[in-house]
Amino acid sequence: MPTTEQRATNITWHEGEATRDERHRNLGQKGATLWMTGLSGSGKSTVAVALEQVLLQRGKHAYRLDGDNVRHGLNKNLGFSAEDRTENIRRIGEVSKLFADAGILAITSFISPYRADRDLVRKLHADAGLPFIEVFVDAPLDVAEGRDPKGLYKKARAGQLKGFTGIDDPYEAPEKPELHLKTHELTVEQSVAVLIELLESRSLLSA
Amino acid sequence: MPTTEQRATNITWHEGEATRDERHRNLGQKGATLWMTGLSGSGKSTVAVALEQVLLQRGKHAYRLDGDNVRHGLNKNLGFSAEDRTENIRRIGEVSKLFADAGILAITSFISPYRADRDLVRKLHADAGLPFIEVFVDAPLDVAEGRDPKGLYKKARAGQLKGFTGIDDPYEAPEKPELHLKTHELTVEQSVAVLIELLESRSLLSA
């Protein structure tokens, strides 16, 4: 076994921190946040899951933030009051910003119905010089409700869920999203193709 | 310009989500959290910065979480009450867990003086099946205070900072850290060499 001194001869470092550019070059891509917003059942998760698969196939690096890994973890001490919903989105925005800074494509899929909350996350990224791509994942309410993958619309219509977006709480559609994805007019493959083209057109998939 | 249909022919995806293993293979390493704990001035940040540089040189992927990118972002709504300090470490633990899940080596450098807080983060990782490596970055108080890189000990001694770890608030040293790094006995290069060897011995730097 080599001694500590011998091992240490392979180690060189210099003053100053590794830069964002160095991290991104090392990953062969630029970090960014792809923020999917839309009604429950609009297709956010389906598109996010498919996009991650296709990026991985191409050797690119993405990570999805969604209810599964955030609501039961980082944000498990938040409820559904107006204040807590805003804090929920703020924290997700801050975490996606850290992933983007690290060089990973953060793909978030949360309803995130309020414009002010999304605009705050956009500003967080702008202030940090990191790309924020808002994707309006859009399907008409009757289509989304017809899909109802989690049975939530049914519960909301039955009055078992209060403050449900699209039923008794508003969805504030993005006014100027980077992309408007009408999932009822596209296959999943087509949605992913459009997203990949958007990422490529912004040179985010190369360092 | 190709039509959406033509572009879509290159897109294939399948049911089910990309797995953690797929993400980690894609990055050529396994995700983990390297949790540096120790007094202010013990060398946590210096070692973390140097380790990140050396990992990048080797084409590996790390991201540092520290006061600079967490206290002014995700945790900017937290103060220094006992409750807020615990929540500070909990959130950092949750975020490092997400990075580890993504396949990145999360390197955290926070004093994190309380054993219970660190043990909670250890449990979060264990429950998620992700490696948690606690590194006790150790220098005697007089050495750490002599370094005083941010002038904080001086302020604490003058009574301008209350509840400062090591002065008027306890530091609860880890009982069974994965590594005990005595920075007053090692060069930075040696500390990094020991950490790299630890990561390699746990097969974390290969997929």
CSV table of C-alpha atoms in Angstrom, one decimal:
chain,number,residue,atom,x,y,z
A,1,MET,CA,0.0,0.0,0.0
A,2,PRO,CA,1.5,3.4,-0.9
A,3,THR,CA,2.2,5.8,1.8
A,4,THR,CA,0.2,9.0,2.2
A,5,GLU,CA,3.1,10.9,0.9
A,6,GLN,CA,3.4,8.8,-2.3
A,7,ARG,CA,-0.2,9.0,-3.0
A,8,ALA,CA,-0.3,12.7,-2.5
A,9,THR,CA,2.2,13.3,-5.3
A,10,ASN,CA,-0.7,12.7,-7.8
A,11,ILE,CA,-2.7,15.5,-6.3
A,12,THR,CA,-2.4,19.0,-7.5
A,13,TRP,CA,-4.8,21.9,-6.8
A,14,HIS,CA,-4.7,25.6,-7.0
A,15,GLU,CA,-6.2,28.6,-5.2
A,16,GLY,CA,-9.7,29.5,-6.2
A,17,GLU,CA,-12.8,27.4,-6.8
A,18,ALA,CA,-13.6,25.2,-9.7
A,19,THR,CA,-15.9,27.3,-12.0
A,20,ARG,CA,-19.3,26.6,-13.3
A,21,ASP,CA,-17.8,26.5,-16.8
A,22,GLU,CA,-15.3,23.8,-15.7
A,23,ARG,CA,-18.2,21.7,-14.3
A,24,HIS,CA,-20.3,22.1,-17.4
A,25,ARG,CA,-17.4,21.3,-19.8
A,26,ASN,CA,-16.7,18.2,-17.7
A,27,LEU,CA,-20.3,17.1,-18.2
A,28,GLY,CA,-20.3,18.0,-21.9
A,29,GLN,CA,-23.4,20.2,-21.6
A,30,LYS,CA,-24.7,23.3,-19.9
A,31,GLY,CA,-26.9,23.3,-16.8
A,32,ALA,CA,-30.4,24.6,-17.1
A,33,THR,CA,-33.8,24.3,-15.6
A,34,LEU,CA,-36.7,23.1,-17.7
A,35,TRP,CA,-39.8,24.1,-15.8
A,36,MET,CA,-42.9,22.2,-16.8
A,37,THR,CA,-46.1,23.8,-15.7
A,38,GLY,CA,-49.7,22.8,-16.4
A,39,LEU,CA,-52.8,21.2,-15.0
A,40,SER,CA,-52.8,17.8,-13.3
A,41,GLY,CA,-53.2,15.3,-16.2
A,42,SER,CA,-51.7,17.7,-18.8
A,43,GLY,CA,-48.8,15.4,-19.4
A,44,LYS,CA,-46.0,17.0,-17.5
A,45,SER,CA,-44.7,13.8,-15.9
A,46,THR,CA,-45.1,11.7,-19.0
A,47,VAL,CA,-43.1,14.1,-21.1
A,48,ALA,CA,-40.5,14.6,-18.4
A,49,VAL,CA,-40.0,10.9,-17.9
A,50,ALA,CA,-39.7,10.3,-21.7
A,51,LEU,CA,-37.3,13.3,-22.1
A,52,GLU,CA,-35.0,12.1,-19.4
A,53,GLN,CA,-34.8,8.6,-21.1
A,54,VAL,CA,-33.9,10.1,-24.4
A,55,LEU,CA,-31.3,12.5,-22.9
A,56,LEU,CA,-29.7,9.5,-21.1
A,57,GLN,CA,-29.6,7.5,-24.4
A,58,ARG,CA,-27.6,10.4,-25.8
A,59,GLY,CA,-25.2,10.5,-22.9
A,60,LYS,CA,-26.7,13.7,-21.5
A,61,HIS,CA,-27.4,14.3,-17.8
A,62,ALA,CA,-30.8,15.2,-16.5
A,63,TYR,CA,-32.6,14.9,-13.2
A,64,ARG,CA,-36.3,15.1,-12.6
A,65,LEU,CA,-37.7,16.9,-9.6
A,66,ASP,CA,-41.3,16.0,-8.9
A,67,GLY,CA,-43.8,15.3,-6.2
A,68,ASP,CA,-42.4,11.9,-5.5
A,69,ASN,CA,-38.9,13.1,-4.5
A,70,VAL,CA,-39.7,16.6,-3.2
A,71,ARG,CA,-43.0,16.5,-1.4
A,72,HIS,CA,-42.0,13.6,0.8
A,73,GLY,CA,-38.5,15.0,1.3
A,74,LEU,CA,-37.3,18.6,1.2
A,75,ASN,CA,-40.9,19.9,1.3
A,76,LYS,CA,-42.5,17.5,3.6
A,77,ASN,CA,-43.0,20.1,6.3
A,78,LEU,CA,-45.2,22.2,3.9
A,79,GLY,CA,-48.9,22.1,3.6
A,80,PHE,CA,-51.3,23.5,1.1
A,81,SER,CA,-51.9,27.1,2.4
A,82,ALA,CA,-51.2,29.9,0.0
A,83,GLU,CA,-48.0,30.7,1.9
A,84,ASP,CA,-46.8,27.0,1.9
A,85,ARG,CA,-47.6,26.6,-1.8
A,86,THR,CA,-45.4,29.6,-2.6
A,87,GLU,CA,-42.6,28.3,-0.4
A,88,ASN,CA,-43.0,24.9,-2.1
A,89,ILE,CA,-42.3,26.4,-5.5
A,90,ARG,CA,-39.5,28.7,-4.1
A,91,ARG,CA,-37.6,25.8,-2.6
A,92,ILE,CA,-38.0,23.7,-5.8
A,93,GLY,CA,-36.8,26.7,-7.8
A,94,GLU,CA,-33.7,27.1,-5.5
A,95,VAL,CA,-32.9,23.4,-5.8
A,96,SER,CA,-33.3,23.4,-9.6
A,97,LYS,CA,-31.0,26.4,-9.7
A,98,LEU,CA,-28.3,24.4,-7.8
A,99,PHE,CA,-28.7,21.5,-10.3
A,100,ALA,CA,-28.3,23.9,-13.2
A,101,ASP,CA,-25.3,25.4,-11.6
A,102,ALA,CA,-23.8,21.9,-11.2
A,103,GLY,CA,-24.3,21.3,-14.9
A,104,ILE,CA,-27.3,19.0,-14.8
A,105,LEU,CA,-30.6,19.7,-16.7
A,106,ALA,CA,-33.1,19.9,-13.9
A,107,ILE,CA,-36.6,18.9,-15.2
A,108,THR,CA,-39.3,20.0,-12.8
A,109,SER,CA,-42.9,18.8,-13.1
A,110,PHE,CA,-45.2,20.6,-10.7
A,111,ILE,CA,-48.6,22.2,-11.5
A,112,SER,CA,-47.1,25.5,-10.3
A,113,PRO,CA,-50.4,27.3,-11.1
A,114,TYR,CA,-49.4,30.8,-10.0
A,115,ARG,CA,-47.6,33.2,-12.3
A,116,ALA,CA,-46.0,35.1,-9.5
A,117,ASP,CA,-44.4,31.9,-8.1
A,118,ARG,CA,-43.0,30.9,-11.5
A,119,ASP,CA,-41.7,34.4,-12.2
A,120,LEU,CA,-39.9,34.4,-8.9
A,121,VAL,CA,-38.1,31.2,-10.0
A,122,ARG,CA,-37.3,32.7,-13.3
A,123,LYS,CA,-35.8,35.7,-11.6
A,124,LEU,CA,-33.7,33.4,-9.3
A,125,HIS,CA,-32.2,31.9,-12.4
A,126,ALA,CA,-31.7,35.2,-14.3
A,127,ASP,CA,-29.9,36.6,-11.3
A,128,ALA,CA,-27.6,33.6,-11.2
A,129,GLY,CA,-27.0,33.7,-15.0
A,130,LEU,CA,-28.6,30.3,-15.5
A,131,PRO,CA,-31.1,29.3,-18.2
A,132,PHE,CA,-34.7,29.0,-17.2
A,133,ILE,CA,-37.0,27.4,-19.8
A,134,GLU,CA,-40.7,27.6,-18.9
A,135,VAL,CA,-42.7,25.0,-20.7
A,136,PHE,CA,-46.5,25.4,-20.7
A,137,VAL,CA,-47.7,21.8,-20.8
A,138,ASP,CA,-51.2,22.4,-22.1
A,139,ALA,CA,-54.2,20.2,-22.5
A,140,PRO,CA,-57.8,21.4,-22.3
A,141,LEU,CA,-59.3,20.8,-18.9
A,142,ASP,CA,-61.8,18.2,-20.2
A,143,VAL,CA,-58.9,16.3,-21.7
A,144,ALA,CA,-56.8,16.5,-18.6
A,145,GLU,CA,-59.8,15.5,-16.5
A,146,GLY,CA,-60.5,12.6,-18.8
A,147,ARG,CA,-57.0,11.3,-18.3
A,148,ASP,CA,-57.2,11.8,-14.5
A,149,PRO,CA,-54.2,9.5,-13.9
A,150,LYS,CA,-54.3,9.8,-10.2
A,151,GLY,CA,-58.1,10.0,-9.7
A,152,LEU,CA,-57.7,13.5,-8.3
A,153,TYR,CA,-60.3,15.3,-10.5
A,154,LYS,CA,-62.8,12.7,-9.4
A,155,LYS,CA,-62.1,13.5,-5.8
A,156,ALA,CA,-62.2,17.2,-6.4
A,157,ARG,CA,-65.5,17.0,-8.2
A,158,ALA,CA,-66.8,15.0,-5.3
A,159,GLY,CA,-65.7,17.7,-2.9
A,160,GLN,CA,-63.1,15.5,-1.2
A,161,LEU,CA,-60.3,17.7,-2.4
A,162,LYS,CA,-60.5,21.4,-1.8
A,163,GLY,CA,-58.5,24.0,-3.8
A,164,PHE,CA,-57.8,21.8,-6.7
A,165,THR,CA,-56.3,23.5,-9.7
A,166,GLY,CA,-58.7,23.8,-12.6
A,167,ILE,CA,-61.7,22.9,-10.4
A,168,ASP,CA,-61.9,25.3,-7.5
A,169,ASP,CA,-58.5,27.0,-7.8
A,170,PRO,CA,-57.2,28.9,-10.8
A,171,TYR,CA,-54.5,27.9,-13.2
A,172,GLU,CA,-52.7,31.0,-14.4
A,173,ALA,CA,-51.3,30.1,-17.8
A,174,PRO,CA,-47.9,31.4,-18.7
A,175,GLU,CA,-48.0,34.6,-20.8
A,176,LYS,CA,-44.7,34.2,-22.5
A,177,PRO,CA,-43.4,30.6,-21.9
A,178,GLU,CA,-40.3,29.5,-23.8
A,179,LEU,CA,-42.5,26.7,-25.2
A,180,HIS,CA,-46.2,26.0,-25.4
A,181,LEU,CA,-46.6,22.2,-25.7
A,182,LYS,CA,-50.2,21.2,-26.6
A,183,THR,CA,-50.0,17.6,-25.5
A,184,HIS,CA,-53.4,16.7,-26.9
A,185,GLU,CA,-52.1,17.5,-30.4
A,186,LEU,CA,-48.7,15.7,-30.1
A,187,THR,CA,-47.5,12.2,-29.4
A,188,VAL,CA,-45.1,11.9,-26.5
A,189,GLU,CA,-42.3,11.3,-29.1
A,190,GLN,CA,-43.2,14.5,-30.8
A,191,SER,CA,-43.2,16.5,-27.5
A,192,VAL,CA,-39.8,15.1,-26.7
A,193,ALA,CA,-38.5,15.9,-30.2
A,194,VAL,CA,-39.6,19.5,-29.8
A,195,LEU,CA,-38.0,19.8,-26.4
A,196,ILE,CA,-34.7,18.3,-27.6
A,197,GLU,CA,-34.7,20.7,-30.5
A,198,LEU,CA,-35.3,23.6,-28.1
A,199,LEU,CA,-32.4,22.5,-25.9
A,200,GLU,CA,-30.1,22.1,-28.9
A,201,SER,CA,-31.1,25.5,-30.4
A,202,ARG,CA,-30.0,27.0,-27.2
A,203,SER,CA,-26.7,25.1,-27.3
A,204,LEU,CA,-27.5,23.5,-23.9
A,205,LEU,CA,-26.6,19.9,-24.9
A,206,SER,CA,-23.0,20.8,-25.7
A,207,ALA,CA,-20.4,22.3,-23.4
B,1,MET,CA,-35.8,22.0,-41.5
B,2,PRO,CA,-37.1,18.6,-40.7
B,3,THR,CA,-40.8,18.2,-39.9
B,4,THR,CA,-41.9,17.3,-36.4
B,5,GLU,CA,-42.7,13.8,-37.7
B,6,GLN,CA,-39.3,13.2,-39.2
B,7,ARG,CA,-37.5,14.4,-36.1
B,8,ALA,CA,-39.7,12.2,-34.0
B,9,THR,CA,-38.5,9.1,-35.7
B,10,ASN,CA,-35.2,9.4,-33.7
B,11,ILE,CA,-37.1,9.4,-30.4
B,12,THR,CA,-37.8,6.1,-28.6
B,13,TRP,CA,-38.9,5.7,-25.1
B,14,HIS,CA,-40.5,3.0,-23.0
B,15,GLU,CA,-42.8,2.8,-20.0
B,16,GLY,CA,-41.2,3.3,-16.6
B,17,GLU,CA,-38.7,5.8,-15.4
B,18,ALA,CA,-35.0,5.9,-16.0
B,19,THR,CA,-33.4,4.3,-12.9
B,20,ARG,CA,-30.8,5.6,-10.6
B,21,ASP,CA,-28.4,2.9,-11.9
B,22,GLU,CA,-28.9,4.2,-15.4
B,23,ARG,CA,-28.2,7.8,-14.4
B,24,HIS,CA,-25.1,6.7,-12.4
B,25,ARG,CA,-23.7,4.5,-15.3
B,26,ASN,CA,-24.3,7.4,-17.6
B,27,LEU,CA,-22.0,9.5,-15.4
B,28,GLY,CA,-19.4,6.8,-14.8
B,29,GLN,CA,-19.7,7.0,-11.1
B,30,LYS,CA,-22.1,6.5,-8.2
B,31,GLY,CA,-23.8,9.3,-6.4
B,32,ALA,CA,-23.0,9.9,-2.7
B,33,THR,CA,-22.9,12.6,-0.1
B,34,LEU,CA,-19.6,13.5,1.5
B,35,TRP,CA,-20.6,15.4,4.6
B,36,MET,CA,-17.8,17.5,6.1
B,37,THR,CA,-18.4,18.6,9.6
B,38,GLY,CA,-16.1,20.5,11.9
B,39,LEU,CA,-15.4,23.8,13.6
B,40,SER,CA,-15.2,27.1,11.7
B,41,GLY,CA,-11.6,27.2,10.5
B,42,SER,CA,-11.1,23.5,10.6
B,43,GLY,CA,-10.5,23.3,6.9
B,44,LYS,CA,-13.8,22.0,5.6
B,45,SER,CA,-14.1,24.5,2.7
B,46,THR,CA,-10.4,24.4,1.8
B,47,VAL,CA,-10.5,20.6,1.5
B,48,ALA,CA,-13.8,20.6,-0.3
B,49,VAL,CA,-12.6,23.1,-2.9
B,50,ALA,CA,-9.4,21.1,-3.5
B,51,LEU,CA,-11.2,17.8,-3.7
B,52,GLU,CA,-13.7,19.2,-6.2
B,53,GLN,CA,-10.8,20.4,-8.4
B,54,VAL,CA,-9.1,17.0,-8.3
B,55,LEU,CA,-12.3,15.1,-9.1
B,56,LEU,CA,-12.9,17.4,-12.1
B,57,GLN,CA,-9.4,16.8,-13.3
B,58,ARG,CA,-10.2,13.1,-13.3
B,59,GLY,CA,-13.5,13.6,-15.2
B,60,LYS,CA,-15.6,12.9,-12.1
B,61,HIS,CA,-18.6,15.0,-11.1
B,62,ALA,CA,-19.0,16.8,-7.8
B,63,TYR,CA,-20.9,19.7,-6.5
B,64,ARG,CA,-20.2,21.6,-3.3
B,65,LEU,CA,-23.0,22.8,-1.1
B,66,ASP,CA,-21.9,25.5,1.3
B,67,GLY,CA,-22.9,28.7,3.0
B,68,ASP,CA,-22.4,30.7,-0.2
B,69,ASN,CA,-24.9,28.9,-2.3
B,70,VAL,CA,-27.4,27.6,0.4
B,71,ARG,CA,-27.6,30.3,3.1
B,72,HIS,CA,-28.5,33.0,0.6
B,73,GLY,CA,-30.7,30.8,-1.5
B,74,LEU,CA,-32.7,27.8,-0.3
B,75,ASN,CA,-32.3,28.6,3.3
B,76,LYS,CA,-32.4,32.3,3.3
B,77,ASN,CA,-35.7,32.3,5.2
B,78,LEU,CA,-34.0,30.5,8.2
B,79,GLY,CA,-32.3,32.2,11.2
B,80,PHE,CA,-30.2,30.9,13.9
B,81,SER,CA,-32.7,29.6,16.5
B,82,ALA,CA,-32.3,26.0,17.5
B,83,GLU,CA,-35.3,25.1,15.4
B,84,ASP,CA,-34.0,26.9,12.3
B,85,ARG,CA,-30.5,25.4,12.6
B,86,THR,CA,-32.0,21.9,12.6
B,87,GLU,CA,-34.2,22.8,9.6
B,88,ASN,CA,-31.1,24.3,7.9
B,89,ILE,CA,-29.2,21.0,8.1
B,90,ARG,CA,-32.3,18.9,7.3
B,91,ARG,CA,-32.8,20.8,4.0
B,92,ILE,CA,-29.2,20.6,3.1
B,93,GLY,CA,-29.4,16.8,3.8
B,94,GLU,CA,-32.4,16.5,1.6
B,95,VAL,CA,-30.7,18.4,-1.3
B,96,SER,CA,-27.5,16.4,-1.0
B,97,LYS,CA,-29.6,13.3,-1.2
B,98,LEU,CA,-31.2,14.5,-4.4
B,99,PHE,CA,-27.7,15.1,-5.9
B,100,ALA,CA,-26.5,11.7,-4.8
B,101,ASP,CA,-29.6,10.2,-6.4
B,102,ALA,CA,-28.8,12.1,-9.6
B,103,GLY,CA,-25.3,10.5,-9.5
B,104,ILE,CA,-23.3,13.6,-8.4
B,105,LEU,CA,-20.9,13.5,-5.4
B,106,ALA,CA,-22.5,16.1,-3.1
B,107,ILE,CA,-19.7,17.7,-0.9
B,108,THR,CA,-21.3,19.6,1.9
B,109,SER,CA,-19.3,21.9,4.1
B,110,PHE,CA,-21.2,23.2,7.1
B,111,ILE,CA,-20.2,23.2,10.7
B,112,SER,CA,-23.2,21.1,11.5
B,113,PRO,CA,-22.3,20.9,15.2
B,114,TYR,CA,-25.2,18.7,16.5
B,115,ARG,CA,-25.0,15.0,16.3
B,116,ALA,CA,-28.8,14.5,16.1
B,117,ASP,CA,-29.0,16.7,13.0
B,118,ARG,CA,-26.2,14.8,11.3
B,119,ASP,CA,-27.7,11.5,12.3
B,120,LEU,CA,-31.0,12.5,10.7
B,121,VAL,CA,-29.2,13.2,7.4
B,122,ARG,CA,-27.5,9.9,7.7
B,123,LYS,CA,-30.8,8.2,8.1
B,124,LEU,CA,-32.3,10.0,5.1
B,125,HIS,CA,-29.6,8.6,3.0
B,126,ALA,CA,-29.8,5.1,4.5
B,127,ASP,CA,-33.5,5.0,3.9
B,128,ALA,CA,-32.9,6.0,0.3
B,129,GLY,CA,-30.1,3.4,-0.2
B,130,LEU,CA,-27.6,6.2,-0.9
B,131,PRO,CA,-24.0,6.4,0.5
B,132,PHE,CA,-23.5,8.9,3.3
B,133,ILE,CA,-19.9,9.6,4.3
B,134,GLU,CA,-19.4,11.6,7.4
B,135,VAL,CA,-16.0,13.3,7.5
B,136,PHE,CA,-14.9,14.8,10.8
B,137,VAL,CA,-12.7,17.7,9.7
B,138,ASP,CA,-10.8,18.2,12.9
B,139,ALA,CA,-8.4,20.8,14.1
B,140,PRO,CA,-7.9,21.8,17.7
B,141,LEU,CA,-9.9,24.9,18.7
B,142,ASP,CA,-6.7,27.0,19.1
B,143,VAL,CA,-5.5,26.0,15.6
B,144,ALA,CA,-9.0,26.8,14.1
B,145,GLU,CA,-9.2,30.0,16.0
B,146,GLY,CA,-5.7,30.9,14.9
B,147,ARG,CA,-6.7,30.5,11.3
B,148,ASP,CA,-10.0,32.4,11.8
B,149,PRO,CA,-10.4,32.9,8.0
B,150,LYS,CA,-13.6,34.9,8.3
B,151,GLY,CA,-12.7,36.8,11.5
B,152,LEU,CA,-15.6,35.1,13.3
B,153,TYR,CA,-13.8,33.9,16.3
B,154,LYS,CA,-12.6,37.4,17.0
B,155,LYS,CA,-16.1,38.7,16.9
B,156,ALA,CA,-17.3,35.8,19.1
B,157,ARG,CA,-14.6,36.5,21.6
B,158,ALA,CA,-15.6,40.1,21.6
B,159,GLY,CA,-19.2,39.1,22.3
B,160,GLN,CA,-20.4,40.4,18.9
B,161,LEU,CA,-21.5,37.0,17.8
B,162,LYS,CA,-23.6,34.9,20.1
B,163,GLY,CA,-24.0,31.1,20.1
B,164,PHE,CA,-20.7,30.6,18.1
B,165,THR,CA,-19.7,27.0,17.9
B,166,GLY,CA,-16.6,26.2,20.0
B,167,ILE,CA,-16.9,29.5,22.0
B,168,ASP,CA,-20.3,29.6,23.6
B,169,ASP,CA,-22.1,26.8,21.7
B,170,PRO,CA,-21.0,23.2,21.7
B,171,TYR,CA,-19.5,21.2,18.9
B,172,GLU,CA,-20.6,17.6,19.2
B,173,ALA,CA,-17.8,15.6,17.5
B,174,PRO,CA,-18.9,12.5,15.5
B,175,GLU,CA,-18.5,9.3,17.4
B,176,LYS,CA,-18.1,7.0,14.4
B,177,PRO,CA,-17.4,9.1,11.3
B,178,GLU,CA,-16.4,7.3,8.1
B,179,LEU,CA,-13.2,9.4,8.2
B,180,HIS,CA,-11.4,11.5,10.8
B,181,LEU,CA,-9.3,14.0,9.0
B,182,LYS,CA,-6.8,15.9,11.3
B,183,THR,CA,-6.1,18.9,9.1
B,184,HIS,CA,-3.4,20.2,11.4
B,185,GLU,CA,-1.4,17.1,10.7
B,186,LEU,CA,-1.9,16.8,6.9
B,187,THR,CA,-1.3,19.0,3.9
B,188,VAL,CA,-4.3,19.8,1.8
B,189,GLU,CA,-2.9,17.4,-0.9
B,190,GLN,CA,-2.7,14.7,1.7
B,191,SER,CA,-6.3,15.3,2.9
B,192,VAL,CA,-7.5,15.1,-0.7
B,193,ALA,CA,-5.5,11.9,-1.3
B,194,VAL,CA,-7.1,10.3,1.7
B,195,LEU,CA,-10.6,11.3,0.6
B,196,ILE,CA,-10.0,10.0,-3.0
B,197,GLU,CA,-8.8,6.7,-1.6
B,198,LEU,CA,-11.9,6.5,0.6
B,199,LEU,CA,-14.2,7.2,-2.4
B,200,GLU,CA,-12.3,4.6,-4.5
B,201,SER,CA,-12.3,2.0,-1.8
B,202,ARG,CA,-16.1,2.2,-1.8
B,203,SER,CA,-16.2,2.0,-5.6
B,204,LEU,CA,-17.9,5.4,-5.8
B,205,LEU,CA,-15.7,6.7,-8.6
B,206,SER,CA,-16.8,4.1,-11.1
B,207,ALA,CA,-20.2,3.1,-12.3
